Tab-separated table of C-alpha atoms and ligand atoms in Angstrom:
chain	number	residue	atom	x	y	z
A	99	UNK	CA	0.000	0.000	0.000
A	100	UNK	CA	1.764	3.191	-1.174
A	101	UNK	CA	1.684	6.300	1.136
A	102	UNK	CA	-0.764	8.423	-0.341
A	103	UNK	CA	0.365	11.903	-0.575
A	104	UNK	CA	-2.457	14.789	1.056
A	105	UNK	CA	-2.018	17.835	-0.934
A	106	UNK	CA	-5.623	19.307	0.613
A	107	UNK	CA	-4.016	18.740	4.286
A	108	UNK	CA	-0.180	20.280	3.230
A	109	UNK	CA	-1.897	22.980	1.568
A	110	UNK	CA	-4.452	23.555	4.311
A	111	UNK	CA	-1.245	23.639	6.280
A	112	UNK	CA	1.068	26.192	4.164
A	113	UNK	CA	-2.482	28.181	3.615
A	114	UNK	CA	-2.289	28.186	7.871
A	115	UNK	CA	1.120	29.207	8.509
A	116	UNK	CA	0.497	31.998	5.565
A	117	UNK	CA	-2.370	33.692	7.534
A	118	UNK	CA	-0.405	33.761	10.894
A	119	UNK	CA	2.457	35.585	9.288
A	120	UNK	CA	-0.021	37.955	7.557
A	121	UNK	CA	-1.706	38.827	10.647
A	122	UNK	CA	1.727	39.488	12.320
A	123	UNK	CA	2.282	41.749	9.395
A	124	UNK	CA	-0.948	43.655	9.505
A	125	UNK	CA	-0.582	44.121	13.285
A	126	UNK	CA	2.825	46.144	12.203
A	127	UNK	CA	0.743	48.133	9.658
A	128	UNK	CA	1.620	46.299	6.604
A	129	UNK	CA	-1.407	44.840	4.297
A	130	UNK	CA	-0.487	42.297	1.581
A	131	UNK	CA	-1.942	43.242	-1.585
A	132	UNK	CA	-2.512	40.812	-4.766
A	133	UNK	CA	-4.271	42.595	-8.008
A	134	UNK	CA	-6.012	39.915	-10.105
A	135	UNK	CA	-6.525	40.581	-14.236
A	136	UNK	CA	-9.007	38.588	-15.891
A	137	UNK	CA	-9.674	39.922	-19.310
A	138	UNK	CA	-12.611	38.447	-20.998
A	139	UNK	CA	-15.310	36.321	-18.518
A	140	UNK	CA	-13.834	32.571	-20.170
A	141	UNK	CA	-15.578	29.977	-17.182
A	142	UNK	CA	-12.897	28.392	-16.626
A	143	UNK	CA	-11.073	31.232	-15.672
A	144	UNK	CA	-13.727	32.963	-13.355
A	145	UNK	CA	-13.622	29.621	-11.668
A	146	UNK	CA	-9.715	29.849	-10.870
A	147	UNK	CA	-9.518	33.414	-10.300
A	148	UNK	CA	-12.580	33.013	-8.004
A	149	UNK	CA	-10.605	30.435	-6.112
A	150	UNK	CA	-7.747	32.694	-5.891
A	151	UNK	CA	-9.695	35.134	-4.304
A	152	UNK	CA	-11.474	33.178	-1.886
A	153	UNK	CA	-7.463	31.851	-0.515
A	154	UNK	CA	-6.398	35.295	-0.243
A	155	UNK	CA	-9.763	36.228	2.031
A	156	UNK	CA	-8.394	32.838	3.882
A	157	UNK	CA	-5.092	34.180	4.417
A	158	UNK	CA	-6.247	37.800	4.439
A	159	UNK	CA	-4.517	39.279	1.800
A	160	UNK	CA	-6.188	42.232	0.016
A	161	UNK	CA	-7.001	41.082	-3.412
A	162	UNK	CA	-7.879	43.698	-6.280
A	163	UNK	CA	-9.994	42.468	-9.327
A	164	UNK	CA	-9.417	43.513	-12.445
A	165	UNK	CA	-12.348	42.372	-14.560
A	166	UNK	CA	-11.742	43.832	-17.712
A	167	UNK	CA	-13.767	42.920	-21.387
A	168	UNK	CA	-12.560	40.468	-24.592
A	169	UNK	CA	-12.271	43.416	-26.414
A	170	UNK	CA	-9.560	45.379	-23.861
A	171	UNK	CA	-6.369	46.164	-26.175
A	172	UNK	CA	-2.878	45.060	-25.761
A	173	UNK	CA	-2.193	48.950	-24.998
A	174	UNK	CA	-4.816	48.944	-22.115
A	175	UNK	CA	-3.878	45.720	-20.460
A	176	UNK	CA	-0.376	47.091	-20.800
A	177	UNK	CA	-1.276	50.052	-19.183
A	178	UNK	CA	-3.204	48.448	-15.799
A	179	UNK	CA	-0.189	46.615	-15.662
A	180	UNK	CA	2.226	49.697	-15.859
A	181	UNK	CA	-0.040	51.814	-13.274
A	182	UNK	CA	0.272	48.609	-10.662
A	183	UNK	CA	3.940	48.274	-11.302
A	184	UNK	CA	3.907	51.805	-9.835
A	185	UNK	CA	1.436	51.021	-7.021
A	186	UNK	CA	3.459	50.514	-3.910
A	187	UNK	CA	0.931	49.307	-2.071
A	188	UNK	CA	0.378	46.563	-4.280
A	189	UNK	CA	3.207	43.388	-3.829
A	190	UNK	CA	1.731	41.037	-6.084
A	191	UNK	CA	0.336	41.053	-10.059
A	192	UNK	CA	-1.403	38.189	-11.674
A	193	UNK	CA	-2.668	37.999	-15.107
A	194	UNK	CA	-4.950	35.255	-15.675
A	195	UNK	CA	-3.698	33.070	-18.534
A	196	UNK	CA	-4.636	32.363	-21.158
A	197	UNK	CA	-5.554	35.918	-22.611
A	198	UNK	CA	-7.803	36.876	-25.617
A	199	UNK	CA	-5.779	35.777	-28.775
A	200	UNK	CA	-5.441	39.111	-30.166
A	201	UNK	CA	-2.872	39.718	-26.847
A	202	UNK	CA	0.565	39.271	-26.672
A	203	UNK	CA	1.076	36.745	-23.692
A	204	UNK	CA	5.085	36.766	-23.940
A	205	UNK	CA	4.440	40.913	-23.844
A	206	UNK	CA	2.110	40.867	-20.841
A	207	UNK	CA	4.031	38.579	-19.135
A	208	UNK	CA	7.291	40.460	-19.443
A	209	UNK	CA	5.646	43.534	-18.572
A	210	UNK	CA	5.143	42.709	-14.900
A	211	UNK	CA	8.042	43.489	-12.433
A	212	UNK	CA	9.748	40.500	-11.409
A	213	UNK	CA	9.456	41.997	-8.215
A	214	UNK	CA	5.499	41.465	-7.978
A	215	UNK	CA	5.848	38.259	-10.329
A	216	UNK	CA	3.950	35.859	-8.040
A	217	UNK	CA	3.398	33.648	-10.489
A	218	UNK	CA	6.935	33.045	-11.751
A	219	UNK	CA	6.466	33.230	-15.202
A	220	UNK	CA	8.649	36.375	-16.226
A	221	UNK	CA	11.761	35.642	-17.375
A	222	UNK	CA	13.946	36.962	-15.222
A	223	UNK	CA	11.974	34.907	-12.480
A	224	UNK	CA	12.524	31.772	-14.624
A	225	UNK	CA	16.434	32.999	-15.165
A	226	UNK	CA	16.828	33.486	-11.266
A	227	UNK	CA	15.829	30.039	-10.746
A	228	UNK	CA	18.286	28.624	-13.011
A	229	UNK	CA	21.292	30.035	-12.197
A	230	UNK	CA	20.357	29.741	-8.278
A	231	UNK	CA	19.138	33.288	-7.178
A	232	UNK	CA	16.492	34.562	-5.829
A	233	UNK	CA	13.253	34.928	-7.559
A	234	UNK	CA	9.813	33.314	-7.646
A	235	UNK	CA	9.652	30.368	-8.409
A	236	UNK	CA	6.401	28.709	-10.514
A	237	UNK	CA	3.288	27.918	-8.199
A	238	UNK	CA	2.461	24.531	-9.705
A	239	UNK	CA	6.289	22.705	-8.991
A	240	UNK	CA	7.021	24.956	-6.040
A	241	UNK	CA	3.943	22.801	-4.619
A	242	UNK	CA	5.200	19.527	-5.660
A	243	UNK	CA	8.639	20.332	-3.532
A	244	UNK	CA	6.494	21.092	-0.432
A	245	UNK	CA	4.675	18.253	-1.091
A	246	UNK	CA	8.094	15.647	-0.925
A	247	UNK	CA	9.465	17.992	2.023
A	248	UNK	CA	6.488	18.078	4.128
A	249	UNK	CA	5.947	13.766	3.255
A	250	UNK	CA	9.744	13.352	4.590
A	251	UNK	CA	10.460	11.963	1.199
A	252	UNK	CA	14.085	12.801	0.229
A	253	UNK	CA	15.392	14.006	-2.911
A	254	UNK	CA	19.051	14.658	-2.789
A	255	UNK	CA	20.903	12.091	-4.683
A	256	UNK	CA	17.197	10.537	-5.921
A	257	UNK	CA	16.899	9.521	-9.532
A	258	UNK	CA	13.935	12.029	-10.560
A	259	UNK	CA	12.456	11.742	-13.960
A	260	UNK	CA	9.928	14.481	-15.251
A	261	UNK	CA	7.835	14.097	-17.921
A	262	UNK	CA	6.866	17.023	-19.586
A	263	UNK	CA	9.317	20.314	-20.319
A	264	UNK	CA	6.091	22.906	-20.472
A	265	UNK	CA	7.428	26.456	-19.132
A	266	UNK	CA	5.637	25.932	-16.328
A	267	UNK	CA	5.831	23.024	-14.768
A	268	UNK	CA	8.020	20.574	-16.614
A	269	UNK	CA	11.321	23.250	-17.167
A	270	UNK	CA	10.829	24.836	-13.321
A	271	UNK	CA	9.765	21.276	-11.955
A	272	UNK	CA	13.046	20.023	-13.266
A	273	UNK	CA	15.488	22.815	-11.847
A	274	UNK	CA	13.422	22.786	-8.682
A	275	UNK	CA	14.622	19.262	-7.632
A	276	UNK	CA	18.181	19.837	-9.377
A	277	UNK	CA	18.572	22.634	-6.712
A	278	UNK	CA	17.723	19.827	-3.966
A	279	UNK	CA	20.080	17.393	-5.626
A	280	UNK	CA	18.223	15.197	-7.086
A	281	UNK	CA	19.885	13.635	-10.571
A	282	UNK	CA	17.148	14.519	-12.816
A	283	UNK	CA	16.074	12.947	-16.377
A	284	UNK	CA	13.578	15.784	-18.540
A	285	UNK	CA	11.667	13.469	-20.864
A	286	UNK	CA	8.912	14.499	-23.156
A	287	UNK	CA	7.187	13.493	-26.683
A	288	UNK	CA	10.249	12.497	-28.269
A	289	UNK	CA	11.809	10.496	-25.555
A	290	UNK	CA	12.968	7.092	-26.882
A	291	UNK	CA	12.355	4.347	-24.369
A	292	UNK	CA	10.229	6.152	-22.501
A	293	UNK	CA	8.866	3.517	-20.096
A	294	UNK	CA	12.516	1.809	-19.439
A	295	UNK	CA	13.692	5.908	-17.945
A	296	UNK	CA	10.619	6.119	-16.298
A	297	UNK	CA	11.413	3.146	-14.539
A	298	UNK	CA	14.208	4.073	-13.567
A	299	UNK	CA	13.035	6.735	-11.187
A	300	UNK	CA	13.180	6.994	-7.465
A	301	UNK	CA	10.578	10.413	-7.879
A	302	UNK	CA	8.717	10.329	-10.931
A	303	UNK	CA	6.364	13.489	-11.606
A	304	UNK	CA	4.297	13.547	-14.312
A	305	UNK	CA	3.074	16.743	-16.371
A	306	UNK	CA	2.121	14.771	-19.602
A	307	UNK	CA	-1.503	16.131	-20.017
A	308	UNK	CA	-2.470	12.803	-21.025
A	309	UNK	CA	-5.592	10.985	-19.184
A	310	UNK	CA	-4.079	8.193	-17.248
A	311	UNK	CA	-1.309	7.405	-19.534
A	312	UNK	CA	1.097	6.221	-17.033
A	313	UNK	CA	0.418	3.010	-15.362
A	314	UNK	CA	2.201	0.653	-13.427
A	315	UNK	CA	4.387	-0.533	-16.645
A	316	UNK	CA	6.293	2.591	-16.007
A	317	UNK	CA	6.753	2.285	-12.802
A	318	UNK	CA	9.704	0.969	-10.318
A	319	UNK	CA	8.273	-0.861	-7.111
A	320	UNK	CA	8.240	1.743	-4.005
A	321	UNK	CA	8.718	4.893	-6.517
A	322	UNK	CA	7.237	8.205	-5.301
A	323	UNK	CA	4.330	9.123	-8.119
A	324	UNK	CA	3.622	13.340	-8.738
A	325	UNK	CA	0.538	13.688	-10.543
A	326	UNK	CA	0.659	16.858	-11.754
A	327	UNK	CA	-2.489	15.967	-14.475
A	328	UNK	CA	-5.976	17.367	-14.406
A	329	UNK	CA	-9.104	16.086	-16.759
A	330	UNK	CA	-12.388	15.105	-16.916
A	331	UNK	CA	-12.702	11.631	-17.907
A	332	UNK	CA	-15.524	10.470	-20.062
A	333	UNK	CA	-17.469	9.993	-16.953
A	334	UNK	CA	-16.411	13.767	-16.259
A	335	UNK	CA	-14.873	12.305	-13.246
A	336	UNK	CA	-11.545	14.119	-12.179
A	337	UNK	CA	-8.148	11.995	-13.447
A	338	UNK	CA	-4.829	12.955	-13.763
A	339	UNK	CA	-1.849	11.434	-15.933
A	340	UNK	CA	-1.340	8.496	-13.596
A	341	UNK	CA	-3.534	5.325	-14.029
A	342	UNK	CA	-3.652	5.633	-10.020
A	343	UNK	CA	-5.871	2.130	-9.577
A	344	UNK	CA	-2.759	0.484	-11.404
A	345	UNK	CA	-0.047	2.580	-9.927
A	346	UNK	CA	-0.808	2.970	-6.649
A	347	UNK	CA	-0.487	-0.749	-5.046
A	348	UNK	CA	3.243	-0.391	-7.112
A	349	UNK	CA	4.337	2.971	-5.581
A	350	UNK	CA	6.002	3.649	-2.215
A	351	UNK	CA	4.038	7.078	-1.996
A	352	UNK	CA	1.552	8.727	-4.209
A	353	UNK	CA	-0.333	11.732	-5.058
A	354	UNK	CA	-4.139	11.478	-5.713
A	355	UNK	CA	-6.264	13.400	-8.262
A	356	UNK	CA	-8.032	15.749	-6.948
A	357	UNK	CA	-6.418	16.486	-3.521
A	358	UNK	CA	-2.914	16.327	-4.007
A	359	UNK	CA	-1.033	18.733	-6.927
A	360	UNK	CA	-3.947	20.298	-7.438
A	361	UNK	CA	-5.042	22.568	-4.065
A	362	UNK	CA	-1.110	23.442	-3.730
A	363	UNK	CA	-0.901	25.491	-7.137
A	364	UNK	CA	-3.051	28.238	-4.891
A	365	UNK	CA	-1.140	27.618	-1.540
A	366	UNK	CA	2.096	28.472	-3.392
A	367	UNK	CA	0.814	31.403	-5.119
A	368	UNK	CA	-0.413	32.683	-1.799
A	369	UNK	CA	2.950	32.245	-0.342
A	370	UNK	CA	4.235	33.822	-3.288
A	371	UNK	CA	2.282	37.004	-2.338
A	372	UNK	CA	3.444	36.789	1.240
A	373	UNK	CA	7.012	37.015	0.105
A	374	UNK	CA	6.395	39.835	-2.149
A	375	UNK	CA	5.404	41.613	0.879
A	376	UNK	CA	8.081	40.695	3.004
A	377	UNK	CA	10.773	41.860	0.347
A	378	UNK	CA	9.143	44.933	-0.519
B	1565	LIG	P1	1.793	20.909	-21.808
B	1565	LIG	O1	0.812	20.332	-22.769
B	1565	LIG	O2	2.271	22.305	-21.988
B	1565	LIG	O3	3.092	19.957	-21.784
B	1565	LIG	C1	2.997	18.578	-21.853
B	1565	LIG	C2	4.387	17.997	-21.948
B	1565	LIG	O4	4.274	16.589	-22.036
B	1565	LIG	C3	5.180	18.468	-23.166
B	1565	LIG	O5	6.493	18.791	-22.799
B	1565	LIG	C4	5.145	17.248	-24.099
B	1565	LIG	O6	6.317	17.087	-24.871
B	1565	LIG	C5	5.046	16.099	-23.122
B	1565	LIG	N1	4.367	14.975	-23.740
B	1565	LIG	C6	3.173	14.952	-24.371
B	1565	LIG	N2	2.899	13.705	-24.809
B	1565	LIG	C7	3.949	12.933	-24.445
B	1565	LIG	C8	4.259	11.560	-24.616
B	1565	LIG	N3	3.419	10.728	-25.247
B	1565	LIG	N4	5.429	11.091	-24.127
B	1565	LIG	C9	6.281	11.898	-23.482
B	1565	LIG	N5	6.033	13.230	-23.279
B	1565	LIG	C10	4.890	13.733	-23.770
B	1565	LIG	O7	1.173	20.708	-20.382
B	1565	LIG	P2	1.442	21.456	-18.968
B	1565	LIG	O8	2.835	21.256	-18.550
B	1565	LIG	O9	0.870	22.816	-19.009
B	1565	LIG	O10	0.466	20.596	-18.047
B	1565	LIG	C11	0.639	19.197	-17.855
B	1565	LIG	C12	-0.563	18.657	-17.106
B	1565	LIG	O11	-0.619	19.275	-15.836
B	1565	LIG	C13	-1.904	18.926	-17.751
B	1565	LIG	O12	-2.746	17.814	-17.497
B	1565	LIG	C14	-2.424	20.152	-17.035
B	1565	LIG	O13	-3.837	20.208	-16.997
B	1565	LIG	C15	-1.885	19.916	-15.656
B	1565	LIG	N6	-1.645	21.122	-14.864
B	1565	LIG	C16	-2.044	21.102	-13.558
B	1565	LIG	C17	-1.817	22.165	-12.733
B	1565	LIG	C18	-2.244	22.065	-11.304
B	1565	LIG	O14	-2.407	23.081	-10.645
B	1565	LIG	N7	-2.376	20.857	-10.758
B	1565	LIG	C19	-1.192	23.395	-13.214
B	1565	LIG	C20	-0.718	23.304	-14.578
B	1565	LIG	C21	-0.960	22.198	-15.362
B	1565	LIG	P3	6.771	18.121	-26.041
B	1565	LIG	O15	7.361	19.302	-25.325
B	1565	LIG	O16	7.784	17.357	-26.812
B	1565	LIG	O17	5.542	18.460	-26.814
């Protein structure tokens, strides 16, 4: 029976620790402030930036919404963005991705200070991480290391494979458990032999955005399994990557789907905020 991994408790946890610090903070005048940009009113989007809000009342962060329409320009997006990279009183900047098509993502994305970044994305957050200096880091892996830390499961000298090399999660998943020395394989849709590295791995995390595609086959006995997937399966039932009924009785630790990656994307971002405050 593998050790099933709680993301909803560790994230419950981090989302706990979060609001004690920001109360501390607010008692020495100091209110953490997140503005959230949606442009356009896509559903699944509300959904996520709704969620976002609702941790940040949790923690008691200030959160500013920035519910603009479809048809909002390039130049005006640009522009919200340029008057809250002003905005000293606001530490953290989130656009919600993915933006109408006739928007630049790369542009909006490098337009935001790296110093309110929360989500990681800008380059020079993505640069930091690489060459070991300080920066945020993406929500989605940063999650997946607190998930292995806070399950005592070790990672330095660990064979860690990652499937997937997205922006982010696959590239910052894979520098995130280089920095904790792990020895760590990137594979993704050209990787010959697929199964035989996968089952090579003490930590395998997978970010292949394929229902269920990895079962036990891929598997070494008493691996640690990341799920990092999220669909709806025919039976619009939540799944991830992982075939968990065939992995799980193979693993020595696993993450479920929903309730583990999943609830720590928002934990992290919080925490992201939270340092954006403290550095500011
Ligand atoms: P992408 O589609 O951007 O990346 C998928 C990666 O998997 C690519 O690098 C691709 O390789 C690789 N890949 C695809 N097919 C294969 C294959 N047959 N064999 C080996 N590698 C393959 O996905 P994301 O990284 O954005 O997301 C991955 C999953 O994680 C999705 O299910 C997504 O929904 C979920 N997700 C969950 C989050 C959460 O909060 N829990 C947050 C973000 C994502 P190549 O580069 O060669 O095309």
């Amino acid at each position: 029976m593998a050790q099933i991994i709680d993301g909803k408790l560790i994230s419950k946890q981090i989302k706990d620790e979060l609001k004690e610090k920001v109360a501390t903070l607010k008692s020495e005048g100091k209110e953490i402030c997140l503005a959230v940009i949606q442009v356009g009113n896509d559903p699944a989007s509300t959904v996520y930036v709704g969620n976002k809000k609702k941790a940040c009342e949790y923690i008691g962060i200030k959160s500013l919404a920035y519910e603009v329409p479809e048809e909002t320009t390039e130049e005006e997006l640009l522009g919200i963005i340029d008057k809250l990279n002003k905005d000293d009183s606001v530490h953290g900047i989130l656009v919600q991705l993915p933006v109408p098509k006739h928007i630049n993502e790369e542009k909006i994305i490098n337009a935001i200070s790296p110093s309110k970044d929360v989500d990681g994305f800008h380059p020079a957050s993505v640069g930091a991480l690489s060459i070991g200096q300080k920066g945020f880091v993406s929500c989605t892996p940063a999650g997946v290391i607190q998930l292995l830390k806070r399950s005592n499961i070790e990672i330095s000298g660990k064979e860690c494979v990652v499937i997937g090399r997205s922006n982010i999660v696959g590239k910052p998943m894979s520098m995130l458990l280089l920095r904790e020395n792990g020895t760590v394989t990137i594979c993704h849709s050209r990787t010959k032999e697929l199964k035989e590295v996968c089952k090579r791995a003490d930590i395998l995390v997978v970010a292949i955005g394929k229902p269920r595609m990895i079962d036990a086959s891929y598997v070494k006995e008493g691996a640690t399994v990341i799920d990092v997937g999220i669909h709806r399966d025919e039976n619009n039932k939540l799944c991830g990557d992982v075939d968990y009924a065939s992995v799980e009785p193979v693993a020595g630790a696993i993450t479920p789907v929903p309730g583990g990656v999943g609830p720590m994307t928002i934990a992290m971002l919080m925490n992201n905020c939270v340092e954006a405050g403290l550095n500011d």
